[in-house]
Coordinates of C-alpha atoms in Angstrom, one line a residue:
M1 CA -1.2 9.3 9.8
L2 CA -3.9 11.6 8.6
K3 CA -5.8 8.9 6.8
H4 CA -7.1 9.9 3.4
P5 CA -10.2 9.0 1.4
T6 CA -7.9 8.4 -1.6
R7 CA -7.3 5.0 -0.1
R8 CA -10.6 3.9 -1.6
W9 CA -9.3 4.2 -5.2
L10 CA -5.8 2.9 -4.3
A11 CA -7.3 -0.5 -4.9
G12 CA -4.4 -2.8 -5.2
L13 CA -2.9 -1.2 -8.3
G14 CA 0.4 -2.8 -7.4
V15 CA 0.7 -6.2 -5.9
A16 CA 4.0 -7.7 -6.8
G17 CA 4.6 -9.8 -3.8
A18 CA 6.7 -7.6 -1.5
L19 CA 5.0 -6.7 1.7
V20 CA 5.9 -3.5 3.5
A21 CA 5.7 -4.3 7.2
A22 CA 6.6 -0.9 8.5
S23 CA 4.7 2.4 8.8
A24 CA 4.8 5.7 10.5
S25 CA 1.7 4.7 12.4
P26 CA 2.3 3.2 15.8
A27 CA 1.4 -0.3 16.8
V28 CA -0.3 -0.7 20.2
A29 CA -1.4 -3.8 22.1
A30 CA -4.8 -4.9 20.8
P31 CA -5.6 -8.4 21.7
A32 CA -9.1 -8.1 20.3
A33 CA -7.9 -7.3 16.8
D34 CA -9.5 -9.3 14.0
V35 CA -6.4 -10.9 12.3
E36 CA -6.5 -12.1 8.7
L37 CA -4.0 -14.5 7.1
Y38 CA -2.8 -14.6 3.5
F39 CA -0.1 -16.8 2.0
Q40 CA 0.6 -16.6 -1.7
D41 CA 0.2 -19.6 -4.0
T42 CA 3.6 -20.8 -5.1
T43 CA 4.8 -22.4 -8.3
L44 CA 8.3 -24.0 -8.0
A45 CA 10.6 -24.9 -10.8
A46 CA 11.7 -28.6 -10.6
D47 CA 15.4 -28.9 -9.6
S48 CA 15.4 -25.4 -8.2
P49 CA 16.5 -24.2 -4.8
G50 CA 12.9 -23.2 -4.1
K51 CA 11.2 -20.0 -3.0
S52 CA 11.0 -18.1 0.3
Q53 CA 7.5 -17.1 1.3
A54 CA 6.1 -15.4 4.4
L55 CA 2.7 -15.5 6.0
R56 CA 1.1 -12.0 5.7
L57 CA -1.0 -10.8 8.6
F58 CA -3.5 -8.0 8.6
A59 CA -5.7 -6.6 11.4
D60 CA -8.6 -4.1 11.7
Q61 CA -6.6 -2.0 14.1
P62 CA -2.9 -1.7 15.2
A63 CA -1.8 -4.7 17.1
V64 CA 1.1 -6.4 18.7
L65 CA 0.8 -10.2 18.6
P66 CA 2.8 -12.0 21.3
D67 CA 3.9 -15.6 21.3
V68 CA 3.1 -16.3 17.7
T69 CA 3.2 -19.9 16.3
V70 CA 2.5 -20.9 12.7
R71 CA 1.8 -24.5 11.7
Y72 CA 2.4 -25.5 8.1
D73 CA 0.8 -28.7 6.9
Y74 CA 2.1 -29.9 3.5
R75 CA 1.3 -33.6 3.8
S76 CA -0.6 -33.5 0.5
L77 CA 2.8 -32.8 -1.1
A78 CA 4.6 -35.6 0.8
G79 CA 7.9 -36.4 -0.9
K80 CA 7.4 -33.6 -3.5
V81 CA 8.4 -30.5 -1.5
T82 CA 10.1 -29.7 1.8
L83 CA 9.5 -26.7 4.1
S84 CA 12.2 -25.2 6.3
D85 CA 12.9 -22.0 8.3
D86 CA 14.3 -19.2 6.1
G87 CA 14.4 -16.5 8.8
N88 CA 14.8 -16.2 12.5
A89 CA 11.9 -18.4 13.7
Q90 CA 12.4 -21.5 15.8
C91 CA 11.0 -24.3 13.7
T92 CA 10.5 -28.0 14.4
A93 CA 9.0 -30.9 12.4
P94 CA 6.8 -32.9 14.8
E95 CA 5.8 -35.3 11.9
A96 CA 6.5 -35.8 8.3
G97 CA 4.9 -33.1 6.2
V98 CA 4.4 -30.7 9.1
L99 CA 6.5 -27.7 10.1
V100 CA 5.8 -25.6 13.3
C101 CA 7.5 -22.3 13.7
A102 CA 7.5 -20.1 16.8
E103 CA 8.3 -16.5 16.2
T104 CA 11.3 -15.2 18.1
F105 CA 9.9 -11.7 18.6
E106 CA 6.4 -10.2 18.8
V107 CA 4.7 -9.6 15.5
T108 CA 3.7 -6.0 15.0
L109 CA 0.7 -5.2 12.8
D110 CA 0.0 -1.8 11.4
E111 CA -3.7 -1.4 10.5
V112 CA -2.8 -0.4 6.9
Y113 CA 0.5 -2.1 6.2
G114 CA -0.1 -5.2 8.3
G115 CA 2.9 -7.4 9.1
Q116 CA 4.4 -10.8 8.4
T117 CA 6.0 -13.7 10.1
E118 CA 9.4 -15.0 9.4
P119 CA 9.6 -16.6 6.0
V120 CA 9.9 -20.3 5.2
L121 CA 11.7 -21.9 2.3
I122 CA 9.5 -24.1 0.1
A123 CA 11.7 -26.3 -2.1
P124 CA 11.1 -29.2 -4.5
T125 CA 12.6 -32.6 -3.8
D126 CA 14.3 -34.7 -6.5
K127 CA 11.0 -36.7 -6.8
A128 CA 9.0 -33.6 -7.8
K129 CA 7.7 -33.7 -11.3
L130 CA 6.0 -31.2 -13.7
G131 CA 2.4 -30.9 -12.8
D132 CA 2.6 -32.1 -9.2
S133 CA 0.3 -30.0 -7.0
G134 CA -1.0 -30.0 -3.5
E135 CA -2.3 -27.9 -0.6
L136 CA -0.3 -26.0 2.1
K137 CA -2.6 -25.6 5.1
I138 CA -1.5 -22.9 7.5
S139 CA -2.8 -22.2 11.0
L140 CA -1.9 -19.3 13.3
Q141 CA -1.8 -19.4 17.1
V142 CA -1.3 -16.3 19.3
A143 CA -0.5 -16.7 23.0
G144 CA -1.8 -20.3 22.8
K145 CA -5.1 -19.4 21.1
Q146 CA -6.1 -20.3 17.5
R147 CA -6.4 -17.0 15.6
G148 CA -7.0 -18.1 12.0
S149 CA -6.2 -20.5 9.1
Y150 CA -5.4 -20.3 5.4
T151 CA -5.0 -22.8 2.6
S152 CA -2.5 -22.1 -0.2
R153 CA -1.5 -24.1 -3.3
V154 CA 2.0 -25.3 -4.2
R155 CA 2.7 -26.7 -7.7
I156 CA 5.7 -27.8 -9.7
G157 CA 6.4 -26.1 -13.0
E158 CA 9.1 -25.4 -15.5
G159 CA 11.8 -22.9 -14.8
V160 CA 12.4 -20.0 -17.2
D161 CA 14.1 -16.6 -16.9
L162 CA 12.6 -13.3 -18.1
A163 CA 14.3 -9.9 -18.0
G164 CA 13.0 -6.4 -18.5
G165 CA 14.3 -4.1 -21.2
P166 CA 16.3 -0.9 -20.6
D167 CA 15.0 1.9 -18.4
S168 CA 13.7 5.1 -20.0
K169 CA 13.8 8.8 -19.2
L170 CA 10.7 10.7 -20.5
S171 CA 9.0 14.1 -20.0
A172 CA 5.5 15.6 -20.1
A173 CA 3.6 18.5 -18.6
P174 CA 0.5 18.1 -16.3
G175 CA -2.3 16.8 -18.6
G176 CA 0.2 16.0 -21.3
S177 CA 0.8 12.6 -23.1
F178 CA 3.9 10.5 -23.4
E179 CA 4.9 7.2 -24.9
A180 CA 6.7 4.5 -22.9
P181 CA 8.5 1.6 -24.4
L182 CA 7.8 -1.9 -22.9
T183 CA 10.4 -4.5 -23.7
V184 CA 10.9 -8.0 -22.4
V185 CA 13.8 -10.5 -23.1
N186 CA 13.9 -14.2 -22.6
V187 CA 17.4 -14.6 -21.1
G188 CA 16.9 -18.3 -20.2
E189 CA 17.4 -21.5 -22.1
K190 CA 13.7 -22.5 -22.6
A191 CA 11.0 -20.8 -24.6
V192 CA 8.6 -18.7 -22.5
E193 CA 5.0 -19.5 -23.4
G194 CA 3.1 -16.4 -22.5
V195 CA 4.1 -13.4 -20.4
V196 CA 2.4 -10.8 -18.2
A197 CA 3.5 -7.2 -17.6
F198 CA 2.4 -6.1 -14.1
F199 CA 2.5 -2.4 -13.6
D200 CA 3.4 -0.2 -10.7
L201 CA 2.5 3.4 -11.7
D202 CA 2.4 6.6 -9.8
Y203 CA -1.1 8.1 -9.1
S204 CA -0.7 10.7 -11.8
I205 CA 0.1 8.3 -14.6
R206 CA -3.2 7.5 -16.4
T207 CA -4.3 5.7 -19.6
K208 CA -7.2 6.1 -21.9
E209 CA -6.6 3.0 -23.9
R210 CA -8.7 -0.1 -23.1
F211 CA -7.0 -3.1 -24.6
S212 CA -8.9 -6.4 -24.4
N213 CA -5.9 -8.2 -23.0
C214 CA -5.2 -5.7 -20.2
L215 CA -6.7 -5.1 -16.8
Y216 CA -7.6 -1.7 -15.4
V217 CA -8.8 -0.1 -12.2
E218 CA -10.6 3.0 -13.2
D219 CA -8.1 4.8 -15.5
H220 CA -5.1 3.1 -14.1
L221 CA -3.4 0.3 -15.9
L222 CA -2.8 -2.8 -13.8
A223 CA -1.6 -5.6 -16.1
C224 CA -1.4 -6.8 -19.7
Q225 CA -1.3 -10.5 -20.6
F226 CA 0.4 -11.6 -23.8
D227 CA 0.0 -15.0 -25.3
E228 CA 3.0 -14.8 -27.6
E229 CA 5.8 -17.3 -27.2
I230 CA 9.3 -15.8 -26.7
P231 CA 12.1 -18.2 -27.8
A232 CA 15.3 -18.4 -25.7
G233 CA 17.6 -15.4 -26.3
E234 CA 14.9 -13.3 -28.1
G235 CA 13.2 -10.1 -27.0
R236 CA 9.8 -8.5 -27.7
T237 CA 8.6 -4.9 -27.4
T238 CA 5.6 -2.7 -27.6
T239 CA 4.7 0.9 -26.8
L240 CA 2.2 2.2 -24.2
N241 CA 0.5 5.6 -24.4
Y242 CA 0.1 7.4 -21.1
Q243 CA -1.1 10.7 -19.9
L244 CA -0.3 12.7 -16.8
G245 CA -3.3 13.9 -14.8
K246 CA -4.0 17.6 -14.8
D247 CA -3.5 17.6 -11.0
T248 CA 0.2 16.4 -11.4
Y249 CA 2.5 18.5 -9.3
A250 CA 5.1 20.4 -11.3
P251 CA 7.9 20.7 -11.6
G252 CA 8.6 17.3 -10.4
R253 CA 9.0 13.6 -11.3
Q254 CA 6.7 10.7 -11.7
Y255 CA 7.8 7.1 -11.8
G256 CA 6.5 3.8 -13.1
N257 CA 7.7 0.3 -13.7
A258 CA 6.6 -3.0 -15.0
E259 CA 7.5 -6.4 -13.8
F260 CA 7.4 -9.3 -16.3
M261 CA 6.2 -12.6 -15.0
T262 CA 5.0 -16.0 -16.3
N263 CA 1.3 -16.8 -16.5
A264 CA 1.6 -19.1 -13.5
D265 CA 3.4 -16.6 -11.3
F266 CA 0.8 -14.0 -12.2
E267 CA -1.9 -16.4 -11.4
D268 CA -0.4 -17.1 -8.0
L269 CA -0.1 -13.4 -7.3
F270 CA -3.4 -12.3 -8.6
G271 CA -5.2 -15.0 -6.7
L272 CA -3.9 -13.5 -3.5
R273 CA -4.9 -10.0 -4.6
E274 CA -8.5 -11.2 -5.2
D275 CA -8.7 -13.3 -2.1
A276 CA -7.5 -10.3 0.0
G277 CA -10.5 -8.3 -1.2
A278 CA -8.9 -5.8 -3.6
R279 CA -11.2 -3.8 -5.8
A280 CA -12.0 -5.7 -9.0
A281 CA -9.9 -5.1 -12.0
A282 CA -11.8 -4.8 -15.3
R283 CA -10.6 -6.2 -18.6
G284 CA -10.4 -3.6 -21.3
T285 CA -13.6 -3.2 -23.4
G286 CA -11.9 -2.1 -26.5
S287 CA -11.7 -4.3 -29.6
A288 CA -7.9 -3.7 -30.0
K289 CA -5.4 -6.0 -28.4
L290 CA -2.0 -4.9 -27.2
T291 CA 0.6 -7.1 -28.9
L292 CA 4.3 -7.6 -28.7
R293 CA 6.1 -7.1 -32.0
D294 CA 7.9 -9.9 -33.8
A295 CA 6.0 -12.7 -32.0
P296 CA 4.0 -14.7 -34.6
Q297 CA 4.3 -18.0 -32.8
K298 CA 1.2 -19.6 -31.3
L299 CA 1.1 -20.8 -27.7
R300 CA 1.4 -24.5 -27.2
A301 CA 0.1 -26.5 -24.3
A302 CA 2.7 -27.0 -21.6
A303 CA 3.3 -27.3 -17.9
A304 CA 3.1 -24.2 -15.7
Q305 CA 6.2 -22.0 -15.9
T306 CA 7.8 -20.0 -13.2
D307 CA 10.6 -17.4 -13.3
T308 CA 13.8 -18.6 -11.4
D309 CA 15.3 -15.1 -11.2
R310 CA 12.9 -12.3 -10.4
G311 CA 15.6 -9.8 -9.8
N312 CA 16.0 -8.8 -13.4
N313 CA 12.3 -8.7 -14.4
Y314 CA 11.8 -5.0 -14.3
T315 CA 11.8 -2.1 -16.7
S316 CA 11.1 1.5 -15.4
W317 CA 10.2 4.9 -16.6
N318 CA 11.4 8.2 -15.0
I319 CA 9.2 11.0 -16.2
T320 CA 10.3 14.6 -15.7
V321 CA 7.2 16.8 -15.1
T322 CA 7.6 20.1 -16.8
G323 CA 5.8 23.4 -16.2
K324 CA 4.5 24.8 -12.9
N325 CA 1.5 23.4 -11.0
G326 CA 1.4 23.9 -7.3
T327 CA -1.2 23.5 -4.5
D328 CA -2.7 25.1 -1.5
L329 CA -3.2 23.2 1.8
E330 CA -5.7 25.0 4.0
A331 CA -6.0 24.3 7.8
I332 CA -9.4 23.2 9.2
G333 CA -10.4 24.1 12.7
D334 CA -13.6 23.6 14.7
T335 CA -15.9 25.3 17.2
V336 CA -17.3 23.2 20.1
E337 CA -19.4 23.9 23.2
G338 CA -19.9 22.2 26.6
A339 CA -20.2 22.7 30.3
A340 CA -17.4 22.0 32.8
G341 CA -16.8 18.2 32.9
A342 CA -18.2 17.6 29.5
V343 CA -16.1 15.8 26.8
V344 CA -16.4 17.4 23.4
T345 CA -15.1 16.4 19.9
A346 CA -13.1 18.8 17.8
T347 CA -12.6 17.7 14.3
V348 CA -9.6 19.2 12.7
G349 CA -7.3 18.7 9.8
F350 CA -6.6 20.2 6.3
R351 CA -8.0 20.4 2.8
N352 CA -6.0 20.3 -0.4
N353 CA -7.5 23.1 -2.4
G354 CA -5.4 22.2 -5.5
P355 CA -4.8 22.5 -8.3
A356 CA -2.1 19.8 -7.7
T357 CA -2.1 16.5 -5.8
L358 CA 0.8 15.8 -3.5
N359 CA 2.2 12.3 -3.8
Y360 CA 4.9 11.1 -1.5
I361 CA 4.0 7.4 -1.7
R362 CA 7.3 6.2 -3.1
G363 CA 9.3 7.9 -0.4
D364 CA 6.8 6.7 2.3
M365 CA 6.8 10.2 3.8
S366 CA 4.1 12.4 5.2
V367 CA 2.9 15.0 2.7
T368 CA 2.6 17.6 5.5
Y369 CA 2.9 17.9 9.3
L370 CA 0.0 19.3 11.3
D371 CA 0.6 21.1 14.7
V372 CA -2.4 21.1 17.0
D373 CA -2.4 23.3 20.2
V374 CA -5.1 22.3 22.8
P375 CA -7.3 25.2 24.0
A376 CA -7.0 26.6 27.5
G377 CA -9.2 25.0 30.2
T378 CA -9.4 21.7 28.3
T379 CA -7.5 18.4 28.4
A380 CA -7.1 16.1 25.4
V381 CA -8.4 12.8 26.7
E382 CA -8.3 11.0 23.3
V383 CA -6.2 12.0 20.2
P384 CA -5.6 10.4 16.8
A385 CA -3.0 7.6 16.8
E386 CA -1.1 9.6 14.2
C387 CA -0.4 12.4 16.7
A388 CA 2.4 12.7 19.2
P389 CA 3.1 15.2 22.0
R390 CA 5.1 18.2 20.9
S391 CA 7.2 20.6 23.0
G392 CA 8.4 23.6 21.1
N393 CA 9.6 22.1 17.8
G394 CA 10.5 18.8 19.4
T395 CA 8.2 15.8 19.0
D396 CA 8.2 12.7 21.1
W397 CA 7.4 10.3 18.2
G398 CA 7.5 7.4 20.7
D399 CA 4.3 8.5 22.3
F400 CA 1.8 8.4 19.3
G401 CA -1.8 8.7 20.5
K402 CA -0.8 9.7 24.1
P403 CA -3.5 11.9 25.7
G404 CA -2.9 14.8 28.1
A405 CA -0.4 16.9 26.2
R406 CA -0.8 20.6 25.5
A407 CA 0.5 20.4 22.0
Y408 CA 0.7 17.7 19.3
R409 CA 2.3 17.1 16.0
C410 CA 0.4 14.8 13.6
L411 CA 1.6 12.9 10.6
A412 CA -0.4 13.1 7.3
D413 CA -0.9 10.4 4.7
T414 CA 1.6 9.8 1.9
I415 CA -0.8 11.3 -0.7
S416 CA -3.1 14.3 -0.6
V417 CA -5.4 14.5 -3.7
A418 CA -6.5 17.9 -4.9
G419 CA -10.0 18.7 -3.7
E420 CA -10.0 16.2 -0.8
T421 CA -10.1 16.8 2.9
S422 CA -8.2 15.0 5.7
T423 CA -9.5 15.3 9.3
G424 CA -9.4 13.6 12.7
D425 CA -10.9 13.9 16.1
F426 CA -9.5 15.4 19.3
R427 CA -11.7 14.5 22.3
L428 CA -11.4 17.4 24.7
R429 CA -12.5 17.4 28.4
I430 CA -13.6 20.8 29.5
D431 CA -12.0 21.2 32.9
K432 CA -12.9 24.8 33.3
V433 CA -15.2 26.9 31.2
V434 CA -13.0 29.6 29.6
P435 CA -15.1 31.8 27.3
N436 CA -13.8 31.9 23.8
A437 CA -10.9 29.5 24.7
Q438 CA -8.8 29.1 21.6
G439 CA -6.4 26.5 20.3
T440 CA -4.8 26.3 16.9
V441 CA -4.3 24.0 14.0
L442 CA -1.3 24.6 11.7
V443 CA -0.8 22.8 8.5
N444 CA 2.6 22.8 6.8
A445 CA 4.2 22.9 10.2
K446 CA 8.0 23.4 10.1
C447 CA 9.4 20.1 11.2
E448 CA 13.0 18.8 10.8
C449 CA 11.5 15.6 9.4
E450 CA 11.4 13.7 6.1
G451 CA 8.6 14.8 3.8
G452 CA 6.4 17.8 4.5
F453 CA 5.2 20.4 2.1
R454 CA 7.3 23.6 1.7
D455 CA 5.8 25.6 -1.2
D456 CA 2.2 26.3 -0.3
L457 CA 0.5 28.7 -2.7
K458 CA -1.5 30.5 0.1
P459 CA 0.4 30.4 3.4
A460 CA -2.2 32.8 4.9
N461 CA -4.8 30.0 5.4
D462 CA -2.3 27.5 6.9
R463 CA -3.6 28.3 10.4
A464 CA -7.1 27.8 11.8
L465 CA -8.7 28.0 15.3
I466 CA -10.2 25.4 17.7
V467 CA -12.7 27.5 19.7
V468 CA -14.3 26.2 22.9
N469 CA -17.4 28.0 24.2
A470 CA -17.2 31.0 21.8
D471 CA -18.4 34.2 23.6
S472 CA -20.2 32.2 26.3
S473 CA -19.9 31.6 30.0
G474 CA -21.4 28.2 30.0
G475 CA -22.3 25.4 27.7
G476 CA -24.2 27.5 25.2
G477 CA -23.6 30.6 23.1
G478 CA -22.6 31.5 19.6
T479 CA -19.9 30.3 17.4
L480 CA -16.9 31.8 15.6
P481 CA -16.2 31.2 11.9
I482 CA -13.5 28.7 11.2
T483 CA -11.3 28.0 8.3
G484 CA -12.3 25.1 6.1
T485 CA -15.1 22.6 6.4
S486 CA -15.0 19.9 9.0
T487 CA -15.8 16.4 8.0
G488 CA -16.5 13.4 10.2
L489 CA -14.8 10.0 10.1
I490 CA -15.7 7.5 7.4
A491 CA -15.2 4.0 8.6
G492 CA -14.7 0.8 6.7
I493 CA -12.1 2.0 4.2
G494 CA -9.6 -0.9 4.2
G495 CA -7.1 -3.0 6.1
L496 CA -4.8 -4.5 3.5
L497 CA -1.7 -3.2 1.8
L498 CA 0.5 -5.0 -0.6
V499 CA 3.0 -3.1 -2.7
A500 CA 5.0 -3.5 -5.9
G501 CA 8.5 -2.4 -6.3
V502 CA 9.4 0.8 -4.3
G503 CA 6.0 2.3 -4.6
G504 CA 2.7 0.6 -5.1
Y505 CA -0.9 1.1 -4.1
L506 CA -3.4 0.0 -1.6
L507 CA -5.7 -3.0 -1.3
A508 CA -8.9 -1.5 0.1
K509 CA -11.0 -3.9 2.1
R510 CA -12.0 -3.2 5.7
R511 CA -10.4 -0.5 7.8
R512 CA -10.9 1.4 11.0
T513 CA -9.0 4.6 10.9
H514 CA -8.5 7.9 12.7
F515 CA -7.8 10.7 10.3
V516 CA -10.2 10.3 7.3
A517 CA -12.4 12.5 5.2

């Protein structure tokens, strides 16, 4: 993908436990990849079937891990819980309190989305009691070599059942405000002692409120913690005030949802978020506290609670964006010089001139497609991993990052923020000096693919030139003007992505990337 600087602010705004282990970016063999392990803490309800959990893996570059074996040591929970295979791994129990699982297939890691191993089922035994707790020690081997370890916590709590209120359809114009209802119902048989609303909101949905019991990342709402008790069979509600960013594309739609969870389940999840290096969430500095109506009861001390049915915990908002607010994507070319045999770097891409941001995150689609034609007399010896050889309008998506082609089609990121630039490097070997040799960069390329932008405000600037040895017969000479402003790579952006619901945002930590501004 054309990696985007926006990943810096997409700081784990949605981490609800579901890992997307697929991406448009290719995975290639990279045995030297730095692999990191994460396994969420788990709260189990006594007398429940247990929970399925997977080991999440992330790397600093795309990688394929062969012959993966995971060892789970839960001896500190002996007699309290059991672990068993809940996927397609081949698992054995060499001793009591230890499970060893060999993956049936190679584990593919994308450098943004990561990957995961087959899940295991963690279940309480009939001897498990409220308050029991212990460590789950996990170690990873790849091709017989130790590649990392992680320690997670498992505890026994009380089972409850929360449900989200009805979904809502709303409307607002770019820059406009709207109110969103937030309703939770206790559909279980036991009182719920404290509840957390965890939000997954599109980029354009902002908030100016700063409640003392809510967490924020910049002007994006992450979570609100309510200490009210909700008796069995009762519901509670409140209202949130939101605003659409002025850069919201219109007409269109924006989406948001909230997942309700117990304090213990939120603690398990948020601990993983922090351990994985997400940008810090700040508690609201305002004096006001967001409260749920009709909840005067005080919280009483009790064992940790966990939701036994997470499938009904959501409430969502579908916002129709009214008015008209489009955008202009402008191609960026480059001018390079060199003698025969030299390898030069052409930095190309596009800039979103605004006024609107393009956001295709929920559909996991490229915001645009970029066609790059290599100048005459040169050979592309290194291309971004998000680019594949193109012949006519046909693209060999199976050969991402393959050098040597005369033409390429490149994927962009799933979001392009107004005012930001996305570029990447093509390393060109000059086989023969051809004065003023020209290639092209075309943004908004016509592709029979999902995603892509169709309604550019200024199609005239969709094409730019790659010029090699402008008006020269050797390695020197003048330059030709190009469209846009080239920008080099920025390293160290991230490497971890956890998502909430169908959308979600990024955990930025440590990342090596190809197309970045």
